[in-house]
Amino acid sequence: MRISVKLAPVFDYPELERFWLTADGLGFEAIWNYDHFYGLVDNPTPTYEGWTSLAAMAALIRNARVGCMVTSVTYRNPAMLAKMAVTVDHISNGRLDFGIGAGWHEAEHRGYGIEFPSPGTRVAMLDEALTVIRRLWTEESVTFSGRFFTLQDALCEPKPIQRPHPPIVIGGSQPKMLRVIARHADEWNMPSHEGPKKWAEVNERLDEACREVGRGTTEVRRSAQLFLHPDKPGQVEEQLALLPDYESHGCQHVVLSFYQPPTEELLERCAELC
């Protein structure tokens, strides 16, 4: 099973840089941040912007893949997001994983004046945005008139280094989201809040969604995100002990998401799981 690590950009920049470089040196599959404007737990927590800090990651990290887990479709026009992703793909020399989802953080939207439609509408936006983004990455120019987005002879040059495009990683678990994942994703990710059994149930539903859209179930890599709190005694060990259960249910990739910067010793322990 592949193992990646994640640290949200809510810590001082030197701390983030230390984490990125240490994790890269230890051989993790990928290193992730997140795409939010507010803090992990408390909204006022100082937070760096996700894609700007991702570009910094891409410039420093030499071996691991990089990505945001995950970008909200509501935050940026998809054509702009496609350009941003291509830029990071080139900075990283073709090591970007493109993480995206329907969004959930209402306070950020309200605070920044960003429209926050119903869940069903956000899922439909994601479906349409991914159609636009994939076309921009692979076609010479794109004209598109949809329910949410309109493009007229839109250009996206240069194209990504990765062909046909960077792997698309979509986070979600609800039925409408699973159909979007089945249509567009190279990898599906689900948070581990409800444990391996619930992950396995949703994994089976994703198989059904893939069959409904005529896609092979093996075409979508399956992954989970585990949340680790190094400041809580025993919590990290408890979560890491669940990895065999996830793997037995078909999980191929686990992202270890740290709520506090881990020590080098802890990162080394996690790297031994790779």
PDB file of C-alpha atoms in Angstrom:
ATOM      1  CA  MET A   1       0.000   0.000   0.000  1.00  0.00           C
ATOM      2  CA  ARG A   2       1.266   3.468  -0.888  1.00  0.00           C
ATOM      3  CA  ILE A   3       1.760   5.955   1.944  1.00  0.00           C
ATOM      4  CA  SER A   4       1.666   9.746   1.604  1.00  0.00           C
ATOM      5  CA  VAL A   5       1.770  12.535   4.173  1.00  0.00           C
ATOM      6  CA  LYS A   6      -0.038  15.831   4.550  1.00  0.00           C
ATOM      7  CA  LEU A   7       0.404  18.981   6.598  1.00  0.00           C
ATOM      8  CA  ALA A   8      -1.994  21.895   6.232  1.00  0.00           C
ATOM      9  CA  PRO A   9      -0.406  25.316   5.600  1.00  0.00           C
ATOM     10  CA  VAL A  10      -1.419  26.640   9.004  1.00  0.00           C
ATOM     11  CA  PHE A  11       2.040  26.572  10.574  1.00  0.00           C
ATOM     12  CA  ASP A  12       5.006  28.933  10.245  1.00  0.00           C
ATOM     13  CA  TYR A  13       6.628  28.661   6.843  1.00  0.00           C
ATOM     14  CA  PRO A  14       9.977  27.293   8.153  1.00  0.00           C
ATOM     15  CA  GLU A  15       8.020  24.485   9.849  1.00  0.00           C
ATOM     16  CA  LEU A  16       6.248  23.656   6.598  1.00  0.00           C
ATOM     17  CA  GLU A  17       9.505  23.659   4.669  1.00  0.00           C
ATOM     18  CA  ARG A  18      11.125  21.351   7.230  1.00  0.00           C
ATOM     19  CA  PHE A  19       8.222  18.920   6.927  1.00  0.00           C
ATOM     20  CA  TRP A  20       8.319  18.931   3.103  1.00  0.00           C
ATOM     21  CA  LEU A  21      12.060  18.327   2.879  1.00  0.00           C
ATOM     22  CA  THR A  22      12.131  15.673   5.603  1.00  0.00           C
ATOM     23  CA  ALA A  23       9.194  13.768   4.110  1.00  0.00           C
ATOM     24  CA  ASP A  24      10.714  13.969   0.632  1.00  0.00           C
ATOM     25  CA  GLY A  25      13.973  12.538   1.904  1.00  0.00           C
ATOM     26  CA  LEU A  26      12.168   9.625   3.562  1.00  0.00           C
ATOM     27  CA  GLY A  27      10.598   8.378   0.329  1.00  0.00           C
ATOM     28  CA  PHE A  28       6.866   8.992   0.790  1.00  0.00           C
ATOM     29  CA  GLU A  29       4.637   8.541  -2.258  1.00  0.00           C
ATOM     30  CA  ALA A  30       3.392  12.137  -2.177  1.00  0.00           C
ATOM     31  CA  ILE A  31       3.260  15.214   0.033  1.00  0.00           C
ATOM     32  CA  TRP A  32       0.005  17.133   0.326  1.00  0.00           C
ATOM     33  CA  ASN A  33      -1.349  20.380   1.727  1.00  0.00           C
ATOM     34  CA  TYR A  34      -4.953  21.610   1.754  1.00  0.00           C
ATOM     35  CA  ASP A  35      -6.910  24.301  -0.037  1.00  0.00           C
ATOM     36  CA  HIS A  36      -8.655  26.398   2.594  1.00  0.00           C
ATOM     37  CA  PHE A  37      -8.541  30.038   3.634  1.00  0.00           C
ATOM     38  CA  TYR A  38      -9.273  29.407   7.313  1.00  0.00           C
ATOM     39  CA  GLY A  39      -7.700  27.169   9.950  1.00  0.00           C
ATOM     40  CA  LEU A  40      -8.013  23.440  10.518  1.00  0.00           C
ATOM     41  CA  VAL A  41     -10.158  23.670  13.642  1.00  0.00           C
ATOM     42  CA  ASP A  42     -10.492  27.371  14.499  1.00  0.00           C
ATOM     43  CA  ASN A  43     -11.393  29.745  11.677  1.00  0.00           C
ATOM     44  CA  PRO A  44      -9.026  32.543  12.871  1.00  0.00           C
ATOM     45  CA  THR A  45      -5.920  30.314  12.676  1.00  0.00           C
ATOM     46  CA  PRO A  46      -3.391  31.951  10.298  1.00  0.00           C
ATOM     47  CA  THR A  47      -3.481  29.997   7.038  1.00  0.00           C
ATOM     48  CA  TYR A  48      -1.418  30.271   3.850  1.00  0.00           C
ATOM     49  CA  GLU A  49      -3.215  29.997   0.517  1.00  0.00           C
ATOM     50  CA  GLY A  50      -3.152  26.429  -0.793  1.00  0.00           C
ATOM     51  CA  TRP A  51      -2.025  26.730  -4.411  1.00  0.00           C
ATOM     52  CA  THR A  52       0.600  29.389  -3.701  1.00  0.00           C
ATOM     53  CA  SER A  53       2.155  27.202  -1.013  1.00  0.00           C
ATOM     54  CA  LEU A  54       1.800  24.183  -3.321  1.00  0.00           C
ATOM     55  CA  ALA A  55       3.972  25.962  -5.893  1.00  0.00           C
ATOM     56  CA  ALA A  56       6.595  26.455  -3.175  1.00  0.00           C
ATOM     57  CA  MET A  57       6.361  22.745  -2.322  1.00  0.00           C
ATOM     58  CA  ALA A  58       6.789  21.816  -5.972  1.00  0.00           C
ATOM     59  CA  ALA A  59       9.965  23.885  -6.224  1.00  0.00           C
ATOM     60  CA  LEU A  60      11.551  22.375  -3.101  1.00  0.00           C
ATOM     61  CA  ILE A  61      10.465  18.733  -3.277  1.00  0.00           C
ATOM     62  CA  ARG A  62      12.557  16.675  -5.692  1.00  0.00           C
ATOM     63  CA  ASN A  63      11.163  13.152  -5.522  1.00  0.00           C
ATOM     64  CA  ALA A  64       7.658  12.904  -4.070  1.00  0.00           C
ATOM     65  CA  ARG A  65       4.507  13.877  -5.873  1.00  0.00           C
ATOM     66  CA  VAL A  66       2.654  16.986  -4.657  1.00  0.00           C
ATOM     67  CA  GLY A  67      -0.978  18.033  -4.423  1.00  0.00           C
ATOM     68  CA  CYS A  68      -3.797  19.826  -2.589  1.00  0.00           C
ATOM     69  CA  MET A  69      -6.203  17.506  -0.797  1.00  0.00           C
ATOM     70  CA  VAL A  70      -8.513  18.897  -1.960  1.00  0.00           C
ATOM     71  CA  THR A  71      -9.368  22.058  -3.873  1.00  0.00           C
ATOM     72  CA  SER A  72     -12.974  23.235  -3.732  1.00  0.00           C
ATOM     73  CA  VAL A  73     -14.590  23.696  -7.127  1.00  0.00           C
ATOM     74  CA  THR A  74     -16.340  26.812  -5.823  1.00  0.00           C
ATOM     75  CA  TYR A  75     -13.184  28.811  -5.110  1.00  0.00           C
ATOM     76  CA  ARG A  76     -11.859  29.456  -8.628  1.00  0.00           C
ATOM     77  CA  ASN A  77     -13.000  29.587 -12.230  1.00  0.00           C
ATOM     78  CA  PRO A  78     -12.073  26.200 -13.728  1.00  0.00           C
ATOM     79  CA  ALA A  79     -10.103  27.721 -16.590  1.00  0.00           C
ATOM     80  CA  MET A  80      -7.961  29.637 -14.099  1.00  0.00           C
ATOM     81  CA  LEU A  81      -7.575  26.508 -11.987  1.00  0.00           C
ATOM     82  CA  ALA A  82      -6.493  24.520 -15.049  1.00  0.00           C
ATOM     83  CA  LYS A  83      -3.754  27.116 -15.699  1.00  0.00           C
ATOM     84  CA  MET A  84      -2.623  27.049 -12.068  1.00  0.00           C
ATOM     85  CA  ALA A  85      -2.396  23.263 -12.126  1.00  0.00           C
ATOM     86  CA  VAL A  86      -0.365  23.257 -15.344  1.00  0.00           C
ATOM     87  CA  THR A  87       2.033  25.740 -13.777  1.00  0.00           C
ATOM     88  CA  VAL A  88       2.579  23.544 -10.733  1.00  0.00           C
ATOM     89  CA  ASP A  89       2.916  20.478 -12.964  1.00  0.00           C
ATOM     90  CA  HIS A  90       5.794  22.201 -14.775  1.00  0.00           C
ATOM     91  CA  ILE A  91       7.404  23.514 -11.575  1.00  0.00           C
ATOM     92  CA  SER A  92       7.369  19.952 -10.193  1.00  0.00           C
ATOM     93  CA  ASN A  93       8.579  18.434 -13.478  1.00  0.00           C
ATOM     94  CA  GLY A  94       5.407  16.405 -13.875  1.00  0.00           C
ATOM     95  CA  ARG A  95       4.703  15.347 -10.270  1.00  0.00           C
ATOM     96  CA  LEU A  96       1.340  17.023  -9.631  1.00  0.00           C
ATOM     97  CA  ASP A  97      -1.690  15.084  -8.425  1.00  0.00           C
ATOM     98  CA  PHE A  98      -4.755  17.256  -9.032  1.00  0.00           C
ATOM     99  CA  GLY A  99      -7.036  17.001  -5.988  1.00  0.00           C
ATOM    100  CA  ILE A 100     -10.528  18.476  -6.192  1.00  0.00           C
ATOM    101  CA  GLY A 101     -13.934  18.187  -4.532  1.00  0.00           C
ATOM    102  CA  ALA A 102     -17.300  19.904  -4.147  1.00  0.00           C
ATOM    103  CA  GLY A 103     -16.339  21.996  -1.090  1.00  0.00           C
ATOM    104  CA  TRP A 104     -17.932  22.170   2.349  1.00  0.00           C
ATOM    105  CA  HIS A 105     -16.551  25.089   4.413  1.00  0.00           C
ATOM    106  CA  GLU A 106     -19.478  27.504   4.462  1.00  0.00           C
ATOM    107  CA  ALA A 107     -17.754  30.056   6.732  1.00  0.00           C
ATOM    108  CA  GLU A 108     -14.988  30.612   4.168  1.00  0.00           C
ATOM    109  CA  HIS A 109     -17.506  31.200   1.410  1.00  0.00           C
ATOM    110  CA  ARG A 110     -19.551  33.583   3.514  1.00  0.00           C
ATOM    111  CA  GLY A 111     -16.488  35.483   4.685  1.00  0.00           C
ATOM    112  CA  TYR A 112     -15.032  35.903   1.197  1.00  0.00           C
ATOM    113  CA  GLY A 113     -18.320  36.562  -0.566  1.00  0.00           C
ATOM    114  CA  ILE A 114     -18.132  33.329  -2.557  1.00  0.00           C
ATOM    115  CA  GLU A 115     -21.442  31.758  -3.508  1.00  0.00           C
ATOM    116  CA  PHE A 116     -22.172  28.575  -1.558  1.00  0.00           C
ATOM    117  CA  PRO A 117     -24.897  26.679  -3.429  1.00  0.00           C
ATOM    118  CA  SER A 118     -26.661  23.513  -2.303  1.00  0.00           C
ATOM    119  CA  PRO A 119     -24.677  20.253  -2.151  1.00  0.00           C
ATOM    120  CA  GLY A 120     -26.341  18.938  -5.305  1.00  0.00           C
ATOM    121  CA  THR A 121     -25.507  22.112  -7.212  1.00  0.00           C
ATOM    122  CA  ARG A 122     -21.878  21.999  -6.056  1.00  0.00           C
ATOM    123  CA  VAL A 123     -21.583  18.407  -7.267  1.00  0.00           C
ATOM    124  CA  ALA A 124     -23.014  19.430 -10.649  1.00  0.00           C
ATOM    125  CA  MET A 125     -20.493  22.295 -10.752  1.00  0.00           C
ATOM    126  CA  LEU A 126     -17.692  19.830 -10.114  1.00  0.00           C
ATOM    127  CA  ASP A 127     -18.858  17.559 -12.922  1.00  0.00           C
ATOM    128  CA  GLU A 128     -18.970  20.458 -15.372  1.00  0.00           C
ATOM    129  CA  ALA A 129     -15.689  21.982 -14.163  1.00  0.00           C
ATOM    130  CA  LEU A 130     -13.822  18.710 -14.632  1.00  0.00           C
ATOM    131  CA  THR A 131     -15.177  18.436 -18.163  1.00  0.00           C
ATOM    132  CA  VAL A 132     -13.825  21.926 -18.887  1.00  0.00           C
ATOM    133  CA  ILE A 133     -10.464  21.343 -17.175  1.00  0.00           C
ATOM    134  CA  ARG A 134      -9.762  18.063 -18.947  1.00  0.00           C
ATOM    135  CA  ARG A 135     -10.589  19.642 -22.297  1.00  0.00           C
ATOM    136  CA  LEU A 136      -8.292  22.607 -21.604  1.00  0.00           C
ATOM    137  CA  TRP A 137      -5.460  20.238 -20.733  1.00  0.00           C
ATOM    138  CA  THR A 138      -5.862  18.151 -23.873  1.00  0.00           C
ATOM    139  CA  GLU A 139      -7.345  20.338 -26.653  1.00  0.00           C
ATOM    140  CA  GLU A 140      -5.854  23.178 -28.655  1.00  0.00           C
ATOM    141  CA  SER A 141      -8.688  25.532 -27.745  1.00  0.00           C
ATOM    142  CA  VAL A 142     -12.018  25.131 -25.978  1.00  0.00           C
ATOM    143  CA  THR A 143     -15.416  26.681 -26.580  1.00  0.00           C
ATOM    144  CA  PHE A 144     -17.964  25.614 -23.999  1.00  0.00           C
ATOM    145  CA  SER A 145     -21.380  26.802 -22.859  1.00  0.00           C
ATOM    146  CA  GLY A 146     -22.706  25.006 -19.800  1.00  0.00           C
ATOM    147  CA  ARG A 147     -24.960  25.529 -16.836  1.00  0.00           C
ATOM    148  CA  PHE A 148     -22.198  27.148 -14.755  1.00  0.00           C
ATOM    149  CA  PHE A 149     -19.231  27.986 -16.993  1.00  0.00           C
ATOM    150  CA  THR A 150     -18.738  29.543 -20.410  1.00  0.00           C
ATOM    151  CA  LEU A 151     -15.513  29.562 -22.463  1.00  0.00           C
ATOM    152  CA  GLN A 152     -14.907  31.071 -25.883  1.00  0.00           C
ATOM    153  CA  ASP A 153     -11.877  29.854 -27.830  1.00  0.00           C
ATOM    154  CA  ALA A 154     -10.074  29.399 -24.510  1.00  0.00           C
ATOM    155  CA  LEU A 155      -6.357  28.554 -24.605  1.00  0.00           C
ATOM    156  CA  CYS A 156      -4.351  26.659 -22.014  1.00  0.00           C
ATOM    157  CA  GLU A 157      -0.697  26.691 -23.017  1.00  0.00           C
ATOM    158  CA  PRO A 158       1.622  25.105 -22.213  1.00  0.00           C
ATOM    159  CA  LYS A 159      -0.025  21.760 -21.786  1.00  0.00           C
ATOM    160  CA  PRO A 160       0.792  19.680 -18.702  1.00  0.00           C
ATOM    161  CA  ILE A 161       4.005  17.683 -18.693  1.00  0.00           C
ATOM    162  CA  GLN A 162       1.955  14.642 -17.678  1.00  0.00           C
ATOM    163  CA  ARG A 163      -0.043  13.264 -20.561  1.00  0.00           C
ATOM    164  CA  PRO A 164      -2.860  13.225 -21.162  1.00  0.00           C
ATOM    165  CA  HIS A 165      -3.086  15.213 -17.920  1.00  0.00           C
ATOM    166  CA  PRO A 166      -2.141  15.101 -14.211  1.00  0.00           C
ATOM    167  CA  PRO A 167      -3.954  12.369 -12.277  1.00  0.00           C
ATOM    168  CA  ILE A 168      -7.310  13.615 -10.997  1.00  0.00           C
ATOM    169  CA  VAL A 169      -7.957  12.808  -7.328  1.00  0.00           C
ATOM    170  CA  ILE A 170     -11.509  13.438  -6.132  1.00  0.00           C
ATOM    171  CA  GLY A 171     -12.638  13.369  -2.523  1.00  0.00           C
ATOM    172  CA  GLY A 172     -16.221  12.413  -1.634  1.00  0.00           C
ATOM    173  CA  SER A 173     -18.610   9.700  -0.508  1.00  0.00           C
ATOM    174  CA  GLN A 174     -22.216  10.603  -1.353  1.00  0.00           C
ATOM    175  CA  PRO A 175     -24.075   8.904  -4.249  1.00  0.00           C
ATOM    176  CA  LYS A 176     -24.034  11.881  -6.642  1.00  0.00           C
ATOM    177  CA  MET A 177     -20.352  12.462  -5.907  1.00  0.00           C
ATOM    178  CA  LEU A 178     -19.552   8.820  -6.561  1.00  0.00           C
ATOM    179  CA  ARG A 179     -20.995   9.090 -10.060  1.00  0.00           C
ATOM    180  CA  VAL A 180     -18.800  12.131 -10.737  1.00  0.00           C
ATOM    181  CA  ILE A 181     -15.817  10.232  -9.341  1.00  0.00           C
ATOM    182  CA  ALA A 182     -16.612   7.246 -11.554  1.00  0.00           C
ATOM    183  CA  ARG A 183     -16.719   9.504 -14.632  1.00  0.00           C
ATOM    184  CA  HIS A 184     -13.641  11.629 -14.002  1.00  0.00           C
ATOM    185  CA  ALA A 185     -11.297  10.346 -11.290  1.00  0.00           C
ATOM    186  CA  ASP A 186      -8.005   8.538 -11.564  1.00  0.00           C
ATOM    187  CA  GLU A 187      -8.095   8.201  -7.770  1.00  0.00           C
ATOM    188  CA  TRP A 188     -10.827   8.413  -5.148  1.00  0.00           C
ATOM    189  CA  ASN A 189     -10.105   9.571  -1.603  1.00  0.00           C
ATOM    190  CA  MET A 190     -12.325   9.419   1.460  1.00  0.00           C
ATOM    191  CA  PRO A 191     -11.622  10.734   4.989  1.00  0.00           C
ATOM    192  CA  SER A 192     -11.351   8.085   7.689  1.00  0.00           C
ATOM    193  CA  HIS A 193     -13.699   9.683  10.245  1.00  0.00           C
ATOM    194  CA  GLU A 194     -16.066   6.691  10.195  1.00  0.00           C
ATOM    195  CA  GLY A 195     -13.431   3.959  10.066  1.00  0.00           C
ATOM    196  CA  PRO A 196     -12.485   1.109   7.700  1.00  0.00           C
ATOM    197  CA  LYS A 197     -15.920  -0.521   7.629  1.00  0.00           C
ATOM    198  CA  LYS A 198     -17.646   2.612   6.347  1.00  0.00           C
ATOM    199  CA  TRP A 199     -14.829   3.192   3.853  1.00  0.00           C
ATOM    200  CA  ALA A 200     -15.363  -0.340   2.547  1.00  0.00           C
ATOM    201  CA  GLU A 201     -19.108   0.242   2.121  1.00  0.00           C
ATOM    202  CA  VAL A 202     -18.509   3.390   0.078  1.00  0.00           C
ATOM    203  CA  ASN A 203     -15.791   1.608  -1.898  1.00  0.00           C
ATOM    204  CA  GLU A 204     -18.362  -0.995  -2.965  1.00  0.00           C
ATOM    205  CA  ARG A 205     -20.785   1.750  -3.986  1.00  0.00           C
ATOM    206  CA  LEU A 206     -18.044   3.293  -6.111  1.00  0.00           C
ATOM    207  CA  ASP A 207     -17.671  -0.048  -7.890  1.00  0.00           C
ATOM    208  CA  GLU A 208     -21.397   0.119  -8.678  1.00  0.00           C
ATOM    209  CA  ALA A 209     -21.083   3.710  -9.923  1.00  0.00           C
ATOM    210  CA  CYS A 210     -18.192   2.722 -12.196  1.00  0.00           C
ATOM    211  CA  ARG A 211     -20.267  -0.062 -13.713  1.00  0.00           C
ATOM    212  CA  GLU A 212     -23.179   2.363 -14.228  1.00  0.00           C
ATOM    213  CA  VAL A 213     -21.021   4.745 -16.283  1.00  0.00           C
ATOM    214  CA  GLY A 214     -19.298   1.932 -18.168  1.00  0.00           C
ATOM    215  CA  ARG A 215     -15.908   2.277 -16.512  1.00  0.00           C
ATOM    216  CA  GLY A 216     -13.744  -0.550 -15.198  1.00  0.00           C
ATOM    217  CA  THR A 217     -13.595  -0.635 -11.418  1.00  0.00           C
ATOM    218  CA  THR A 218      -9.799  -0.992 -11.496  1.00  0.00           C
ATOM    219  CA  GLU A 219      -9.405   2.273 -13.403  1.00  0.00           C
ATOM    220  CA  VAL A 220      -9.938   4.305 -10.205  1.00  0.00           C
ATOM    221  CA  ARG A 221      -7.279   3.928  -7.509  1.00  0.00           C
ATOM    222  CA  ARG A 222      -8.772   3.736  -4.000  1.00  0.00           C
ATOM    223  CA  SER A 223      -7.386   5.795  -1.124  1.00  0.00           C
ATOM    224  CA  ALA A 224      -8.183   6.987   2.381  1.00  0.00           C
ATOM    225  CA  GLN A 225      -7.080   9.926   4.500  1.00  0.00           C
ATOM    226  CA  LEU A 226      -6.210   9.224   8.145  1.00  0.00           C
ATOM    227  CA  PHE A 227      -6.069  12.133  10.603  1.00  0.00           C
ATOM    228  CA  LEU A 228      -3.213  12.032  13.091  1.00  0.00           C
ATOM    229  CA  HIS A 229      -2.880  14.061  16.303  1.00  0.00           C
ATOM    230  CA  PRO A 230       0.678  13.636  17.622  1.00  0.00           C
ATOM    231  CA  ASP A 231      -0.175  15.723  20.710  1.00  0.00           C
ATOM    232  CA  LYS A 232      -2.762  13.146  21.866  1.00  0.00           C
ATOM    233  CA  PRO A 233      -1.111  10.151  23.574  1.00  0.00           C
ATOM    234  CA  GLY A 234      -1.746   6.918  21.710  1.00  0.00           C
ATOM    235  CA  GLN A 235      -3.888   8.459  18.952  1.00  0.00           C
ATOM    236  CA  VAL A 236      -1.312   8.049  16.177  1.00  0.00           C
ATOM    237  CA  GLU A 237      -0.616   4.417  17.088  1.00  0.00           C
ATOM    238  CA  GLU A 238      -4.353   3.718  17.205  1.00  0.00           C
ATOM    239  CA  GLN A 239      -4.858   5.112  13.714  1.00  0.00           C
ATOM    240  CA  LEU A 240      -1.811   3.438  12.180  1.00  0.00           C
ATOM    241  CA  ALA A 241      -3.041   0.107  13.533  1.00  0.00           C
ATOM    242  CA  LEU A 242      -6.046   0.450  11.196  1.00  0.00           C
ATOM    243  CA  LEU A 243      -3.918   0.352   8.034  1.00  0.00           C
ATOM    244  CA  PRO A 244      -4.162  -3.446   7.566  1.00  0.00           C
ATOM    245  CA  ASP A 245      -7.971  -3.193   7.766  1.00  0.00           C
ATOM    246  CA  TYR A 246      -8.055  -0.545   5.057  1.00  0.00           C
ATOM    247  CA  GLU A 247      -5.719  -2.591   2.881  1.00  0.00           C
ATOM    248  CA  SER A 248      -7.824  -5.720   3.319  1.00  0.00           C
ATOM    249  CA  HIS A 249     -10.855  -3.775   2.050  1.00  0.00           C
ATOM    250  CA  GLY A 250      -9.034  -2.724  -1.128  1.00  0.00           C
ATOM    251  CA  CYS A 251      -7.391   0.530  -0.100  1.00  0.00           C
ATOM    252  CA  GLN A 252      -4.301   1.114  -2.254  1.00  0.00           C
ATOM    253  CA  HIS A 253      -3.084   4.456  -0.908  1.00  0.00           C
ATOM    254  CA  VAL A 254      -3.302   6.132   2.500  1.00  0.00           C
ATOM    255  CA  VAL A 255      -2.644   9.809   3.184  1.00  0.00           C
ATOM    256  CA  LEU A 256      -1.486  10.461   6.750  1.00  0.00           C
ATOM    257  CA  SER A 257      -2.784  13.939   7.598  1.00  0.00           C
ATOM    258  CA  PHE A 258      -1.047  15.512  10.603  1.00  0.00           C
ATOM    259  CA  TYR A 259      -2.849  18.030  12.791  1.00  0.00           C
ATOM    260  CA  GLN A 260       0.443  19.012  14.435  1.00  0.00           C
ATOM    261  CA  PRO A 261       3.873  18.943  12.765  1.00  0.00           C
ATOM    262  CA  PRO A 262       5.333  15.486  13.411  1.00  0.00           C
ATOM    263  CA  THR A 263       8.810  14.943  14.749  1.00  0.00           C
ATOM    264  CA  GLU A 264      11.423  13.507  12.417  1.00  0.00           C
ATOM    265  CA  GLU A 265      11.285  10.307  14.461  1.00  0.00           C
ATOM    266  CA  LEU A 266       7.536   9.964  13.886  1.00  0.00           C
ATOM    267  CA  LEU A 267       7.921  10.603  10.167  1.00  0.00           C
ATOM    268  CA  GLU A 268      10.614   7.928  10.028  1.00  0.00           C
ATOM    269  CA  ARG A 269       8.261   5.455  11.727  1.00  0.00           C
ATOM    270  CA  CYS A 270       5.551   6.238   9.204  1.00  0.00           C
ATOM    271  CA  ALA A 271       8.008   5.934   6.304  1.00  0.00           C
ATOM    272  CA  GLU A 272       8.809   2.399   7.390  1.00  0.00           C
ATOM    273  CA  LEU A 273       5.198   1.514   6.495  1.00  0.00           C
ATOM    274  CA  CYS A 274       5.761   2.367   2.836  1.00  0.00           C
TER     275      CYS A 274
END
